[in-house]
Coordinates of C-alpha atoms in Angstrom, one line a residue:
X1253 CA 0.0 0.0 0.0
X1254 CA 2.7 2.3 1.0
X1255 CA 5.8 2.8 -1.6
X1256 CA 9.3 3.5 -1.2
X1257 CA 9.9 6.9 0.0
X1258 CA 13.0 9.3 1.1
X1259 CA 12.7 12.6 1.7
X1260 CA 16.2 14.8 0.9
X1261 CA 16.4 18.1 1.6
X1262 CA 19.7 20.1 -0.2
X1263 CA 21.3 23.5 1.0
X1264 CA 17.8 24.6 0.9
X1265 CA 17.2 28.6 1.4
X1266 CA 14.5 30.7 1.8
X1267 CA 13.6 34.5 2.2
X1268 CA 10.8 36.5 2.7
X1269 CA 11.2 39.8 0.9
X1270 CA 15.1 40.0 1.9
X1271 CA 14.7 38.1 4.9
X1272 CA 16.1 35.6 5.0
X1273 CA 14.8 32.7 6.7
X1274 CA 16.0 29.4 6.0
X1275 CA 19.7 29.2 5.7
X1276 CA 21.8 26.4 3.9
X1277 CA 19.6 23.4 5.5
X1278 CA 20.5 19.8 4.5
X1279 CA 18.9 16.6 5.5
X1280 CA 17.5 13.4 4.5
X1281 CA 14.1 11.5 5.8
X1282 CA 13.7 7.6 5.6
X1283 CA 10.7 5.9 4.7
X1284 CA 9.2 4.8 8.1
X1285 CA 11.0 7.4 10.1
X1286 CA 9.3 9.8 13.0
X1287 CA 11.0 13.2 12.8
X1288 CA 9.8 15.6 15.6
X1289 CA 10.7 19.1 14.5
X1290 CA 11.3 21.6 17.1
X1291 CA 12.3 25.1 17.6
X1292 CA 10.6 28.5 19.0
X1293 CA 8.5 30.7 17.1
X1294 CA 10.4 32.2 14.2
X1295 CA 13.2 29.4 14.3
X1296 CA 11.9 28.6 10.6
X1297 CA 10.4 25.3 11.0
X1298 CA 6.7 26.1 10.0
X1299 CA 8.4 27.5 6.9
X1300 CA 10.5 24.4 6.3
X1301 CA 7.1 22.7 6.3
X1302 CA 5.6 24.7 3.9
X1303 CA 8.5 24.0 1.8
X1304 CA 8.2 20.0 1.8
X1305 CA 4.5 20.5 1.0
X1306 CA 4.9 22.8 -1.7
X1307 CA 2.9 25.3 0.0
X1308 CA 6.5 27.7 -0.7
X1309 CA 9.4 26.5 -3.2
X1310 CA 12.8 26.9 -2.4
X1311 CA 14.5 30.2 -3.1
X1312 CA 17.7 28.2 -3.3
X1313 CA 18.8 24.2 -3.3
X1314 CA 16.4 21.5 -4.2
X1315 CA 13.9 19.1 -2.3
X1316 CA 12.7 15.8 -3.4
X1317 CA 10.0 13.7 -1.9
X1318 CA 10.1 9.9 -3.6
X1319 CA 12.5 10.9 -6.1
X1320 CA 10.1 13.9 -7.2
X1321 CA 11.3 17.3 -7.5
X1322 CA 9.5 19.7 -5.2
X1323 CA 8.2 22.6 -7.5
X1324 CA 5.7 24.3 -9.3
X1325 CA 5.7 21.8 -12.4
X1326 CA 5.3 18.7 -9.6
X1327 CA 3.2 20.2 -7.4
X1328 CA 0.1 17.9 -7.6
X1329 CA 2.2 14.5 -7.7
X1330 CA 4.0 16.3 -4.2
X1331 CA 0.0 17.0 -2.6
X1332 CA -0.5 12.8 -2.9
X1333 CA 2.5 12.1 -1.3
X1334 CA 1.3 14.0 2.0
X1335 CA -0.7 14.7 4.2
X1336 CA -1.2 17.8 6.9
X1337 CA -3.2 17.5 10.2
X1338 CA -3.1 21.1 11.8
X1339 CA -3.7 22.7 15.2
X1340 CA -7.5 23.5 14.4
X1341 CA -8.9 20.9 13.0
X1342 CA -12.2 22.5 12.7
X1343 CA -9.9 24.6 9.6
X1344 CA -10.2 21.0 7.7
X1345 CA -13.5 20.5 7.8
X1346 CA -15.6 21.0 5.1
X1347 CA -18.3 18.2 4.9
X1348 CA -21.7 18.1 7.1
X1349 CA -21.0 14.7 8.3
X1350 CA -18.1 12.8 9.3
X1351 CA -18.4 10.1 6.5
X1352 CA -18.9 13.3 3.9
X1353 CA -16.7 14.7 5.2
X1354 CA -13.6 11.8 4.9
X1355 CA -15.1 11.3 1.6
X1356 CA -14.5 15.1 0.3
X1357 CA -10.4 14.3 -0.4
X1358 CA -11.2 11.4 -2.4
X1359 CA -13.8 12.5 -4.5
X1360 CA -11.2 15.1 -5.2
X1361 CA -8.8 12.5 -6.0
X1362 CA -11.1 11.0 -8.5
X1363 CA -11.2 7.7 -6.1
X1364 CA -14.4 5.1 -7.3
X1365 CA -17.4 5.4 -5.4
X1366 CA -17.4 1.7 -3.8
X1367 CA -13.3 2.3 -3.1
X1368 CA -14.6 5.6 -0.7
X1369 CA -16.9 4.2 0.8
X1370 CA -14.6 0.8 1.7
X1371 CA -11.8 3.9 2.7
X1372 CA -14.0 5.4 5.0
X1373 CA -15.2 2.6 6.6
X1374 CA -11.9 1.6 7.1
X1375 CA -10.2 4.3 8.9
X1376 CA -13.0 5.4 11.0
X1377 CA -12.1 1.6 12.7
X1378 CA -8.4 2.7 12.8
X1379 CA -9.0 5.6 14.5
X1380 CA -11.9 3.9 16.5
X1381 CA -14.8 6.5 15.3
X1382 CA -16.8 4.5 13.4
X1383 CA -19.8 5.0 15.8
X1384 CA -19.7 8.7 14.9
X1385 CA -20.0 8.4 10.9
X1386 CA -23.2 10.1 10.5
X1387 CA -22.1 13.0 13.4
X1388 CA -21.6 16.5 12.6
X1389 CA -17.6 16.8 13.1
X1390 CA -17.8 20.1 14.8
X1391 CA -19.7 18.9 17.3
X1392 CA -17.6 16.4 18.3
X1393 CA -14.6 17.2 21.1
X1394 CA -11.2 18.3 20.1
X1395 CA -9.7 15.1 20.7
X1396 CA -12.5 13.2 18.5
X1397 CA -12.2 16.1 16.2
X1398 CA -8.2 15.5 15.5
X1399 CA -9.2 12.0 15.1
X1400 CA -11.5 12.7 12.6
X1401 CA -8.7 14.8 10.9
X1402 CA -6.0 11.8 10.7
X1403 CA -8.6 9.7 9.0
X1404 CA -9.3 12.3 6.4
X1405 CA -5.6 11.9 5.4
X1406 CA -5.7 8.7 6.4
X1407 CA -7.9 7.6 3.0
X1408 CA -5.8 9.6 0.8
X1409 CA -3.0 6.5 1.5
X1410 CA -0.4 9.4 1.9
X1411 CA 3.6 8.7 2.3
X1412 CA 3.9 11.1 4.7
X1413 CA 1.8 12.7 7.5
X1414 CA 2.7 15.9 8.5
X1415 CA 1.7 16.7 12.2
X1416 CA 1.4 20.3 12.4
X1417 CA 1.3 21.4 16.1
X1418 CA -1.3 18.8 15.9
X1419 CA -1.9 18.5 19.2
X1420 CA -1.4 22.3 20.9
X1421 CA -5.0 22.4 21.2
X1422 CA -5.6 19.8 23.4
X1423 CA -5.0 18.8 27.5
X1424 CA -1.9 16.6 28.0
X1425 CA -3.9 13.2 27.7
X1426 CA -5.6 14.7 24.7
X1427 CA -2.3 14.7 23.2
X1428 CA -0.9 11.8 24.2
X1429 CA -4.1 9.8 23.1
X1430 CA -3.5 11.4 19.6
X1431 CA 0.0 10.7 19.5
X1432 CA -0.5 7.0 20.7
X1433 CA -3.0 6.6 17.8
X1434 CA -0.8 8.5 14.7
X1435 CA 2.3 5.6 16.5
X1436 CA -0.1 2.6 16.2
X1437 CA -1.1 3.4 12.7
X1438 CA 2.4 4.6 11.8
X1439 CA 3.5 0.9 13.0
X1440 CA 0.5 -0.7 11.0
X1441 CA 0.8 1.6 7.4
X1442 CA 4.7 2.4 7.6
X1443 CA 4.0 5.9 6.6
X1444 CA 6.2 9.1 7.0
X1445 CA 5.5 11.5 10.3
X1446 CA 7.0 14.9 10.5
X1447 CA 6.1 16.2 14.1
X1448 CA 5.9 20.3 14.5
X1449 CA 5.9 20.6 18.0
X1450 CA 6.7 22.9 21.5
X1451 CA 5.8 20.3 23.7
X1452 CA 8.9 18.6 24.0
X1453 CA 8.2 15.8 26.2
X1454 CA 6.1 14.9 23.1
X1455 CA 9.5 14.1 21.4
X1456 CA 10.7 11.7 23.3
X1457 CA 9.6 8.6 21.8
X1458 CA 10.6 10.0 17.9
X1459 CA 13.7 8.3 15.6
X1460 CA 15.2 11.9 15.4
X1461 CA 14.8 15.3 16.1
X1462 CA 15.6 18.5 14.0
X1463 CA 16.5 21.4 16.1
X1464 CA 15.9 24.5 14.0
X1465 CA 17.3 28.3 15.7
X1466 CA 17.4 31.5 13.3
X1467 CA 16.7 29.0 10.4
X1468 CA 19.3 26.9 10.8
X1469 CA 19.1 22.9 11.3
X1470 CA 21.4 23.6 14.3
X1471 CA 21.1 20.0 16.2
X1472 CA 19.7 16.5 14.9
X1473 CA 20.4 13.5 16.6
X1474 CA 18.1 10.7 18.1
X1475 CA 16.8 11.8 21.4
X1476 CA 18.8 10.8 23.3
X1477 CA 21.9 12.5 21.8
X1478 CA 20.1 15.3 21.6
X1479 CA 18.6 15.8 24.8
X1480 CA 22.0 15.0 26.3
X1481 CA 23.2 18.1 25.0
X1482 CA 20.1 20.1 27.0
X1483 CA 22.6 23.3 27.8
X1484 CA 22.2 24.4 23.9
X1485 CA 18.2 23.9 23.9
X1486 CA 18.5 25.9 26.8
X1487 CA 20.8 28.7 25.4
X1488 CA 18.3 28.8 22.9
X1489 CA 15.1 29.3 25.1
X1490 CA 13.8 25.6 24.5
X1491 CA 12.1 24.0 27.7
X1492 CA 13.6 20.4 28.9
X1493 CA 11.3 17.3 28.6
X1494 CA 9.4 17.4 32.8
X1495 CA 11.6 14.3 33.6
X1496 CA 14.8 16.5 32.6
X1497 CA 13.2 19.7 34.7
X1498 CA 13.0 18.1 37.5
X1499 CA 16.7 16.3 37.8
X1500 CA 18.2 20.0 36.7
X1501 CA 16.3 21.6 39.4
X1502 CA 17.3 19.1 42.0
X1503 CA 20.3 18.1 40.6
X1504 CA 22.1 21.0 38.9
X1505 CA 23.0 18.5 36.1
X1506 CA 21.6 18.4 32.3
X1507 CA 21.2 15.2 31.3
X1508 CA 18.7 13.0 29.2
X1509 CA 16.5 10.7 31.6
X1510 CA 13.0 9.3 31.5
X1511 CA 10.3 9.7 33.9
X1512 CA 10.6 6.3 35.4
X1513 CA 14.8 6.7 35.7
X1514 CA 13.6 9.5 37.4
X1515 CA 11.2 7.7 40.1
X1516 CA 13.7 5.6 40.8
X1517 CA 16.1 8.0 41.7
X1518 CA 13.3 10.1 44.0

């Protein structure tokens, strides 16, 4: 269901007027990977979003999703490769029902009437809504609404799912439900995720994290690696993962540890 896929990202720049706010930035993505983006506001990563989704090209280097070139002559072959959940998901909807609503993308996509409706059916149970097919979606709470939004993208059989602050909207078991669901179905389809997020405690569990300051890719590393080097996210005004808080505060020492490391040690 879900094909080959690297995402490679070359000396990419990027201005506003003659701002410039992406400088020089380099990576690669692997097919399968969870990439949690973080960075405070203005560090550029919204804009290096827009970027991969070809919402903005490049105003220097190149970036290819699957081997395809993102720009302007590409764009529609780039838009089914991904997908985007944002921060408001009420901003996505646009049907009168959940099931219309799911459906809208794929009638968009030219997808056969029987193929929708097998679609819909079948990532309403993967995101464990199907009792709420004939709801209104904004009536629904945010966590069911967010939901809701993953499955829209969800029957588009995207590489790549784009979490964009996703979950800033919700209480802290809001977002972990929300995360836990994206994992399961991440373990299950294989797809892509590309995390934008503040909360870094919601971070933790990713295959790498791109720390982005004055548009720069200034630190990537699993989290680990990263985390262990907590003085620089500091420096830059980032908060510590709780876990992390609390030994610094008690401890006077930066250093990566997990919540249960840190029960132990209490």
């Amino acid at each position: 269901m879900w094909r080959c896929l690297m995402i490679e990202v070359k000396n990419v720049h990027f201005s506003y007027g003659e701002t410039e706010v992406l400088k020089d930035v380099s990576f690669t993505i692997e097919q399968g990977e969870w990439i949690s983006v973080v960075g405070h506001n203005g560090s550029g990563k919204s804009t290096l979003l827009k970027l991969i989704a070809g919402i903005e090209i490049p105003s220097k280097g190149t970036i290819t999703i699957n081997h395809i070139p993102v720009d302007e002559s590409h764009i529609y072959d780039i838009h089914k490769q991904l997908g985007i959940v944002f921060q408001n998901p009420d901003n996505q909807f646009v049907g009168t029902t959940v099931e219309m609503d799911i459906a809208f993308g794929m009638e968009n996509y030219g997808v056969e009437h029987d193929e929708m409706h097998k679609r819909v059916d079948e990532v309403l149970e993967a995101v464990n809504m199907t009792a709420f097919k004939t709801h209104e979606p904004h009536f629904l709470s945010g966590g069911q609404k967010q939901r809701i939004a993953i499955a829209g993208i969800l029957a588009l059989r995207p590489n790549i799912i784009i979490l964009d602050e996703a979950t800033s909207m919700l209480d802290p078991a809001g977002r972990v439900d929300i995360l836990n669901v994206v994992k399961s179905l991440q373990e299950k389809y294989g797809f892509t995720v590309i995390h934008i997020t503040h909360y870094l405690d919601e971070t933790l569990t990713s295959d790498r994290i791109f720390v982005m300051n004055q548009g720069e890719l200034m630190m990537t590393g699993t989290p680990e690696a990263v985390f262990n080097q907590g003085e620089k996210l500091i420096k830059i005004g980032l908060s510590l993962p709780f876990a992390m808080e609390v030994y610094y505060t008690l401890y006077g020492d930066v250093r990566f540890i997990s919540e249960s490391e840190l029960y132990q040690l209490l």
